[in-house]
CSV table of C-alpha atoms in Angstrom, one decimal:
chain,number,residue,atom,x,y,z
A,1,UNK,CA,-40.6,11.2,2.1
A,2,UNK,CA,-38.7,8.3,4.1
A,3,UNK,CA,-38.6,8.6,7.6
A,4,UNK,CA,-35.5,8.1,9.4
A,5,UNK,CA,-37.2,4.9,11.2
A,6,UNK,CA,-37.6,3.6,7.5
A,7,UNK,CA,-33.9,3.8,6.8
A,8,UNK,CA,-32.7,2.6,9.9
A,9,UNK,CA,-35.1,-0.4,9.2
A,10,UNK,CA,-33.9,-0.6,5.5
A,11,UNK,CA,-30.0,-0.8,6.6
A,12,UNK,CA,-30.8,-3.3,9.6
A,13,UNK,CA,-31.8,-5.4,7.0
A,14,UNK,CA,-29.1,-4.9,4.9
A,15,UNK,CA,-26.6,-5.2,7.3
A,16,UNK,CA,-28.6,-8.9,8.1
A,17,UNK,CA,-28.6,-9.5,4.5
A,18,UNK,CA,-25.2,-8.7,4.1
A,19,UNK,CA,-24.1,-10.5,6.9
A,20,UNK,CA,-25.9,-13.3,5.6
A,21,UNK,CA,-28.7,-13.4,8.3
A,22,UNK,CA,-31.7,-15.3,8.1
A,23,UNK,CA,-34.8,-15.7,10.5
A,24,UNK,CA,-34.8,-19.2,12.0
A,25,UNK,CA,-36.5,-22.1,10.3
A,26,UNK,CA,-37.9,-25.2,11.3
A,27,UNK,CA,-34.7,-27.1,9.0
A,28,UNK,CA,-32.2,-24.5,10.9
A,29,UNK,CA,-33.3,-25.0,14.3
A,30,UNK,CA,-33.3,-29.4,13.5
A,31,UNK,CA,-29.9,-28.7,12.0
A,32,UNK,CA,-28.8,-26.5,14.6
A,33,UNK,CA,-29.9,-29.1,17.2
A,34,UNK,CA,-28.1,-32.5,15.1
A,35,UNK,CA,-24.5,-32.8,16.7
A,36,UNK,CA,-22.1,-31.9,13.1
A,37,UNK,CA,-20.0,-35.0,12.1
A,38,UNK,CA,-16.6,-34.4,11.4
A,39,UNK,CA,-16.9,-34.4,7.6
A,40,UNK,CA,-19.9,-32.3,7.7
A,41,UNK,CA,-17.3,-30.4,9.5
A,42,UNK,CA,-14.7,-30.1,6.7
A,43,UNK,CA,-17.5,-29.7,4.6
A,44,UNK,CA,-19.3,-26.6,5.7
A,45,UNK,CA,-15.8,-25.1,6.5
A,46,UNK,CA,-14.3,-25.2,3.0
A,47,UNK,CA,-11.2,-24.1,3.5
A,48,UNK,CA,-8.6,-24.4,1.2
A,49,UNK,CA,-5.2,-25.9,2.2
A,50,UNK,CA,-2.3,-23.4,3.5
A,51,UNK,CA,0.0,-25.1,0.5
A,52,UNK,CA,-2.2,-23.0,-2.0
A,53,UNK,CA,-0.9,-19.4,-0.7
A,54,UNK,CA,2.5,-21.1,-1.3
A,55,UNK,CA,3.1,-19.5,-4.4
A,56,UNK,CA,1.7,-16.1,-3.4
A,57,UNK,CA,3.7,-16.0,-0.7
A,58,UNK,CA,6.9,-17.0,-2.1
A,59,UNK,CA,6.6,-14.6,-5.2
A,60,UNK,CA,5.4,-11.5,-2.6
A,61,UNK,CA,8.9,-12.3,-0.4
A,62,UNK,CA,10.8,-12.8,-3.3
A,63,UNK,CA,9.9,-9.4,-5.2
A,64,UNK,CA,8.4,-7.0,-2.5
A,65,UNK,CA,9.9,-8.6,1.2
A,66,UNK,CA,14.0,-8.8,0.1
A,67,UNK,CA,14.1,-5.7,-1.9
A,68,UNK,CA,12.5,-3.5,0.9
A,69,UNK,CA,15.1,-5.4,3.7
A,70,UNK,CA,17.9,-4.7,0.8
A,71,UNK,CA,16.5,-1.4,1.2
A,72,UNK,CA,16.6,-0.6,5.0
A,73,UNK,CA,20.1,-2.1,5.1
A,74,UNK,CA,21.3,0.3,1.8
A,75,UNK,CA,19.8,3.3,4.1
A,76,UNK,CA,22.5,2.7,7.1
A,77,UNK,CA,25.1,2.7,4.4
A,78,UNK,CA,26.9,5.2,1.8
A,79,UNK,CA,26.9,3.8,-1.7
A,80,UNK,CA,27.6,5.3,-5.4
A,81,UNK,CA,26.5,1.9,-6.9
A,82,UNK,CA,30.4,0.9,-7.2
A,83,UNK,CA,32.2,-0.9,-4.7
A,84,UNK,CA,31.0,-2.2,-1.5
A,85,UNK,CA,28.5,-0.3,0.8
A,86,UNK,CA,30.0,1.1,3.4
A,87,UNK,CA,28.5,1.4,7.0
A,88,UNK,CA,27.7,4.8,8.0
A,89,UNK,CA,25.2,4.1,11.0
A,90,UNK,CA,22.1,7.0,11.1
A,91,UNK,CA,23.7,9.9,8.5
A,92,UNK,CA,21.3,9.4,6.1
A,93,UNK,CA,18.3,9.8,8.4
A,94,UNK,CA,19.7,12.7,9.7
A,95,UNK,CA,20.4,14.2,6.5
A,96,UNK,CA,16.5,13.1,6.0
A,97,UNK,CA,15.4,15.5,8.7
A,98,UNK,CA,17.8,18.2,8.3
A,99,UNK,CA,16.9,18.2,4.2
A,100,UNK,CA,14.7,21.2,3.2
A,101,UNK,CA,13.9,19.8,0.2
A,102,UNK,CA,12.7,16.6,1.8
A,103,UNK,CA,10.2,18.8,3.7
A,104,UNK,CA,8.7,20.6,0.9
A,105,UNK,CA,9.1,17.2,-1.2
A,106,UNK,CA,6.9,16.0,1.9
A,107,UNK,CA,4.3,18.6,1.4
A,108,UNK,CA,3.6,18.4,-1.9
A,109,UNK,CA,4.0,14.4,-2.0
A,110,UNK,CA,0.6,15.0,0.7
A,111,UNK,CA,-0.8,17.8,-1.0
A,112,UNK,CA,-0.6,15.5,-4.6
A,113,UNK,CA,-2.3,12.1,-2.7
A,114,UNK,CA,-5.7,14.4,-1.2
A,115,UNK,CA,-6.0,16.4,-4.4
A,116,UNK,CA,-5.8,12.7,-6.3
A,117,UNK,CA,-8.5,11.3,-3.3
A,118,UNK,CA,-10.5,14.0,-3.7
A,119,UNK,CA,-10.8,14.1,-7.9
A,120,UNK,CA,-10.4,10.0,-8.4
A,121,UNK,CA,-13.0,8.9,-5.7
A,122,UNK,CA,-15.8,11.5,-6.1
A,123,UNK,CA,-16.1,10.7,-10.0
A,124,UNK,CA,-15.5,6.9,-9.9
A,125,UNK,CA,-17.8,6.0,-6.9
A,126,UNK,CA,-20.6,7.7,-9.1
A,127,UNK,CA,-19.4,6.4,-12.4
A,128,UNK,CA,-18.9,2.5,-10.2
A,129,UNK,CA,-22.5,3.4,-9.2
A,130,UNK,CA,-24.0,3.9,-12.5
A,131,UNK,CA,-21.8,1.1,-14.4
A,132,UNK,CA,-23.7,-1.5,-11.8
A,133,UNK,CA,-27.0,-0.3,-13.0
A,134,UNK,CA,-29.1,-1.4,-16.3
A,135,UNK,CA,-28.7,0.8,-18.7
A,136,UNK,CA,-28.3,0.3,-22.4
A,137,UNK,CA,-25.1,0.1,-23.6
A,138,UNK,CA,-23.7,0.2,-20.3
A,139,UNK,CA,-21.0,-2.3,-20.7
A,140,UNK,CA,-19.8,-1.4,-23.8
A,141,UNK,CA,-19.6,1.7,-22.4
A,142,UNK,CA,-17.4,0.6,-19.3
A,143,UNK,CA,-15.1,-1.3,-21.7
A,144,UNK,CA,-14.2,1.7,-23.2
A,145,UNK,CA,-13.8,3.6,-20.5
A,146,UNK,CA,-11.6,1.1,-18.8
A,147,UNK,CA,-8.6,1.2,-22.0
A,148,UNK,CA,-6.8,4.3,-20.2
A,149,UNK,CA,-5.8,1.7,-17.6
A,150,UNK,CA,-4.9,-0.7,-19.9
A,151,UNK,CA,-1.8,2.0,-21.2
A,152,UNK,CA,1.6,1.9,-19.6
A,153,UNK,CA,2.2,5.5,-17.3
A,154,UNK,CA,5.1,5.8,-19.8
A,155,UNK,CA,3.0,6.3,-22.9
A,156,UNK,CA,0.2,8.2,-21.2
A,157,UNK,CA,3.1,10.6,-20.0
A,158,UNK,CA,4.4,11.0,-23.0
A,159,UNK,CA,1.1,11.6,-25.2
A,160,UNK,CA,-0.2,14.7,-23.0
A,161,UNK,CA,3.6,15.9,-23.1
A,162,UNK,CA,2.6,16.3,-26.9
A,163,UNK,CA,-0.4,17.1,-26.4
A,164,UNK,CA,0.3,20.4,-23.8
A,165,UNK,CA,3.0,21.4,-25.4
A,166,UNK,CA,2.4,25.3,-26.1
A,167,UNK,CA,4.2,25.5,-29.5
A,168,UNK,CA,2.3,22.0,-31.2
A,169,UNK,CA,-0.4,21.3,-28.6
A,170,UNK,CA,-4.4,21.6,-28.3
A,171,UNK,CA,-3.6,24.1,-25.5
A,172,UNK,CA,-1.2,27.4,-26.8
A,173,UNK,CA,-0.5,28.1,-23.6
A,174,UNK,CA,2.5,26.7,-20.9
A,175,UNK,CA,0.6,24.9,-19.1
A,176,UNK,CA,3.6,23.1,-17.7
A,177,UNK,CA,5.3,26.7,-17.2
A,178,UNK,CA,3.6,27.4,-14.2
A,179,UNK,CA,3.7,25.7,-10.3
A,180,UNK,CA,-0.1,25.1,-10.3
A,181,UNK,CA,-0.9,23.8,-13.8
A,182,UNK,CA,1.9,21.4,-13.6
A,183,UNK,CA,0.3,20.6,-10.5
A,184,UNK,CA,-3.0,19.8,-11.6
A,185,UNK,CA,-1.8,18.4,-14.9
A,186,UNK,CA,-0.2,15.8,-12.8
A,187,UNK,CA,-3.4,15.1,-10.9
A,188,UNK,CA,-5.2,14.8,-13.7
A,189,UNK,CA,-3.2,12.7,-15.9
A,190,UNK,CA,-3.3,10.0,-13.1
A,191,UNK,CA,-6.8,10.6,-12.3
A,192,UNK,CA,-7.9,9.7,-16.4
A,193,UNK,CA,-5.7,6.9,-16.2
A,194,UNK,CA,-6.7,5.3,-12.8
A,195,UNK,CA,-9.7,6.5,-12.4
A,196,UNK,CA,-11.7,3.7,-14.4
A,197,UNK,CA,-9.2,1.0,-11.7
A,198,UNK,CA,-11.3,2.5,-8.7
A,199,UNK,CA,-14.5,2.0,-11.1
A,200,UNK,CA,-14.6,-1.1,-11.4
A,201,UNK,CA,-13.8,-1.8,-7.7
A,202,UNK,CA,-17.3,0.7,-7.1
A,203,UNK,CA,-19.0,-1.3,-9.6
A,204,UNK,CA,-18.1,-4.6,-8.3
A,205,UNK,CA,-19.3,-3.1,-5.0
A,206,UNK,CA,-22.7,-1.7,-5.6
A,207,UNK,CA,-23.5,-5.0,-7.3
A,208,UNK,CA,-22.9,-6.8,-4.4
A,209,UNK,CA,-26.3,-4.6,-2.4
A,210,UNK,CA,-29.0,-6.4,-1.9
A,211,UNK,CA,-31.7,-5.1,-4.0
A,212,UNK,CA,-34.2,-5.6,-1.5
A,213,UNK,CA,-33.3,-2.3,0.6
A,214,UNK,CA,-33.8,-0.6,-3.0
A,215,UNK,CA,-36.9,-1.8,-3.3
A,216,UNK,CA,-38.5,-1.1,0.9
A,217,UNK,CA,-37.4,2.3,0.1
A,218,UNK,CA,-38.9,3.0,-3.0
A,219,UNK,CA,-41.9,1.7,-1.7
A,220,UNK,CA,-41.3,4.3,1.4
A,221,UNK,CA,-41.1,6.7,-0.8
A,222,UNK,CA,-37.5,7.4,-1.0
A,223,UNK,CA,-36.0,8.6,-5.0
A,224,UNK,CA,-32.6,8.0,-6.3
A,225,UNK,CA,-30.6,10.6,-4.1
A,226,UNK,CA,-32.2,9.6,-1.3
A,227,UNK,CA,-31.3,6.0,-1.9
A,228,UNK,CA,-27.6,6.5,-2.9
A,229,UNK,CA,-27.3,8.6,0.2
A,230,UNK,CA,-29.0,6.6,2.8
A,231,UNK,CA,-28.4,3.0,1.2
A,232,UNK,CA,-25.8,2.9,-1.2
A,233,UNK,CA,-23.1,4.9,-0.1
A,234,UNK,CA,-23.0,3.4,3.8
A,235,UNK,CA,-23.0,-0.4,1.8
A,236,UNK,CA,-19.8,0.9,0.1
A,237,UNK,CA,-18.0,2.2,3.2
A,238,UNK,CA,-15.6,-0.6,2.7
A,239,UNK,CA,-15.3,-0.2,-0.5
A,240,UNK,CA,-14.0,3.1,-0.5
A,241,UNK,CA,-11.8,1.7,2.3
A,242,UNK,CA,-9.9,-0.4,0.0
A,243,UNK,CA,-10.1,2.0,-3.3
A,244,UNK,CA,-8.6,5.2,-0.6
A,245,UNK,CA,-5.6,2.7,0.5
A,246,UNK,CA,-4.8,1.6,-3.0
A,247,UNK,CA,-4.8,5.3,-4.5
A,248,UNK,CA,-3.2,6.3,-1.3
A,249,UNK,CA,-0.3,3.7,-1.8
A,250,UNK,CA,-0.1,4.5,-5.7
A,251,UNK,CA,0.2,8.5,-5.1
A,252,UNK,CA,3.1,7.7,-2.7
A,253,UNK,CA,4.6,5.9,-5.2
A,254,UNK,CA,3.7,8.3,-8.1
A,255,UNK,CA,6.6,8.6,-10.2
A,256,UNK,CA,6.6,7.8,-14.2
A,257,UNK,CA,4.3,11.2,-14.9
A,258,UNK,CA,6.1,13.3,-12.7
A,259,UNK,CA,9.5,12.2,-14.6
A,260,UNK,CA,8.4,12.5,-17.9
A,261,UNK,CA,6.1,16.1,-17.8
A,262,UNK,CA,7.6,18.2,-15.1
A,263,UNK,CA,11.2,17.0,-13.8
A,264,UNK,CA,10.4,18.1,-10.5
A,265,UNK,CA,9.9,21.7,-12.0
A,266,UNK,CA,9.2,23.7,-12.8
A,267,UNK,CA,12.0,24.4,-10.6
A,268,UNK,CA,11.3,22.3,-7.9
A,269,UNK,CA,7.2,22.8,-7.3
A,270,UNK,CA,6.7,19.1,-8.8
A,271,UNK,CA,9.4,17.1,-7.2
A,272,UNK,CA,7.4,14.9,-4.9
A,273,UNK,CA,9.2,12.1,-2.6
A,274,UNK,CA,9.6,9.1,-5.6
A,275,UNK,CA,11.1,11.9,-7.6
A,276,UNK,CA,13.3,13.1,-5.1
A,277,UNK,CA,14.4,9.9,-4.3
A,278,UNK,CA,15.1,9.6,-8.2
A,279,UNK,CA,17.4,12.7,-7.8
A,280,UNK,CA,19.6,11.2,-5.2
A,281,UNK,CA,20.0,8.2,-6.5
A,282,UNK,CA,20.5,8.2,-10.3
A,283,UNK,CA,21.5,11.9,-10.4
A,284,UNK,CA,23.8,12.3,-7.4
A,285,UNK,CA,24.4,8.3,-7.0
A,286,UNK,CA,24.1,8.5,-3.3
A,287,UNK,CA,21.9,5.6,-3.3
A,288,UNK,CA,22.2,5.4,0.9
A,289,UNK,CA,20.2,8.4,0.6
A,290,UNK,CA,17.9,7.3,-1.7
A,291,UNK,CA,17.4,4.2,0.1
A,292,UNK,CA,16.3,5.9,3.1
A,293,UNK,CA,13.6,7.7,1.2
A,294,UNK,CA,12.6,4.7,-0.3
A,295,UNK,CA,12.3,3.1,2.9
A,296,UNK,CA,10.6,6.1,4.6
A,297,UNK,CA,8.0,6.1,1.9
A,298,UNK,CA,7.7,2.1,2.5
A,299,UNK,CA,7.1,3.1,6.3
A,300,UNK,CA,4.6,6.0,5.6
A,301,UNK,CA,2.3,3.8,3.3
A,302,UNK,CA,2.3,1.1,6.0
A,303,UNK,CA,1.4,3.5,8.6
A,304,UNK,CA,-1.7,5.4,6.3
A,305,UNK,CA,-2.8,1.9,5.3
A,306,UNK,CA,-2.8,0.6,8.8
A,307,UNK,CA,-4.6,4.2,9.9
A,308,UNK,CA,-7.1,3.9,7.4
A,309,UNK,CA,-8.5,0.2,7.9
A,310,UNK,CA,-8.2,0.8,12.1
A,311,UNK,CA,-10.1,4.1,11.5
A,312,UNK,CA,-12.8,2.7,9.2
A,313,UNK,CA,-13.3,-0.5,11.0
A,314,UNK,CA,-12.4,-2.4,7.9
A,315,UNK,CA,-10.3,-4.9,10.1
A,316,UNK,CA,-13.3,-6.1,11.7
A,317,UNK,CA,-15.5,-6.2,9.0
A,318,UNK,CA,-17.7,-9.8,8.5
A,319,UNK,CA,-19.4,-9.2,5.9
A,320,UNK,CA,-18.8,-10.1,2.6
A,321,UNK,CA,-21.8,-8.5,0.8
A,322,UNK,CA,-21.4,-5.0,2.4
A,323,UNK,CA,-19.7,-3.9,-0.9
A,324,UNK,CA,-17.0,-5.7,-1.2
């Protein structure tokens, strides 16, 4: 049985490890004691230029930066899409927090991003886990798990449309029919095809632990639960940092499946924020009003993501070994 001591010890060390910690030698303490030059400055810093995030930059104002501030300004105006907007100060955030819809939109647009935590991070933590391993056929077996992702949302909605269809499905029964099966059809459908994304980022993380804490506690005694509990899982705390702020970002933004399967129904049980914001805009052409959803939802995913990393302590992480 490993002692608690033994896994404190074992996750000291890993945190050193990971940190990139070494005990003192007699080269470090003569290096640490020679005065750096100024290229061995440059040198050992090895950072790359600004001009290199030039591009990034420029492509994430250009696509992501001017259509959200197109956004905000479209959500302080009234527009059909014809014409020019015209200036209507806060009415459409009041009609935001007066809708009914928008609340129970709200709720299930929640309700839809924890059911989609809860099913895509429990099975592709332990699938990450077991694709970082040794085991035969292991990567041809995470290629082909991996294709789902590879599929538009389109043509994923659309084949399980056929393929829960109660008259010429697999499934003689209306699935879609009923407020909790459309539900959980939706979750579903975006757990299979995301769920192998969030793999890979588990895989790339469990690679990245040291197998030395592995091996001090098998030699403690310590079997394979023990170790994924007590060594594995606390190395990919940031890991499922950054795979719980990219699904919670992409169920926000859910839209394609919900479009294509439900509508919103049946009746409304489906019609989650993107979809509602769908309705307003292409259906009613009151694209103030949808603009103000869409720049609520911008606001929300901000405000989670922010939440998340503060909470976590990913913000002040060092490491780059601690599963990342």
């Amino acid at each position: 049985m490993l002692s608690w001591f033994s896994i404190s010890t074992v996750y000291a060390l890993g945190s050193r490890i990971a940190r990139g910690s070494t005990y003192p030698t007699a080269g470090s303490v003569a290096a640490a004691s020679t005065p750096p030059t100024k290229s061995s400055k440059s040198s050992a810093v090895g950072r790359p230029h600004a001009a290199w995030a030039l591009p990034g930059v420029l492509f994430f104002a250009f696509f992501a930066v001017v259509p959200m501030g197109l956004a905000f300004y479209l959500s302080f105006t009234s527009w059909d899409g014809l014409g020019d907007p015209r200036p209507v100060g806060l009415d459409n955030w009041r009609k935001l927090i007066d809708d009914d819809r928008m609340v129970q939109s709200l709720w299930l647009t929640v309700l839809l991003t924890a059911a989609s935590w809860v099913f895509q991070t429990v099975i592709a933590l332990l699938l990450g886990v077991w694709a970082a391993g040794r085991q035969r056929n292991r990567a041809v077996l995470s290629a082909i798990f991996f294709v789902p992702f590879l599929l538009s949302s389109t043509a994923i909605a659309l084949l399980f449309y056929a393929l829960l269809d109660p008259n010429f499905g697999i499934i003689r029964e209306n699935i879609l029919g009923s407020s909790s099966g459309a539900f959980l059809a939706i979750v579903f459908i975006g757990g299979w095809q995301f769920i192998p994304f969030h793999t890979l980022i588990y895989q790339g993380g469990a690679r990245q632990i040291p197998e030395v804490l592995y091996q001090a506690a098998a030699i403690d005694g310590a079997g394979r639960y023990r170790q994924f509990f007590s060594i594995t899982l606390p190395q990919l705390r940031h890991t499922v940092t950054t795979s719980t702020v990219l699904l919670v970002v992409g169920s926000l933004t859910y839209f394609e499946t919900v479009l294509i399967l439900t509508k919103g129904g049946p009746g409304t049980d489906t019609a989650i924020l993107p979809y509602l914001m769908y309705e307003a805009g292409f259906k009613s052409y009151d694209f103030g009003y949808a603009s103000a959803i869409a720049s609520f939802l911008v606001v929300a995913a901000t405000g989670l993501s922010l939440i998340l990393v503060r909470l976590t302590g990913f913000g002040s992480m060092r490491s780059t070994r601690e599963g990342m």
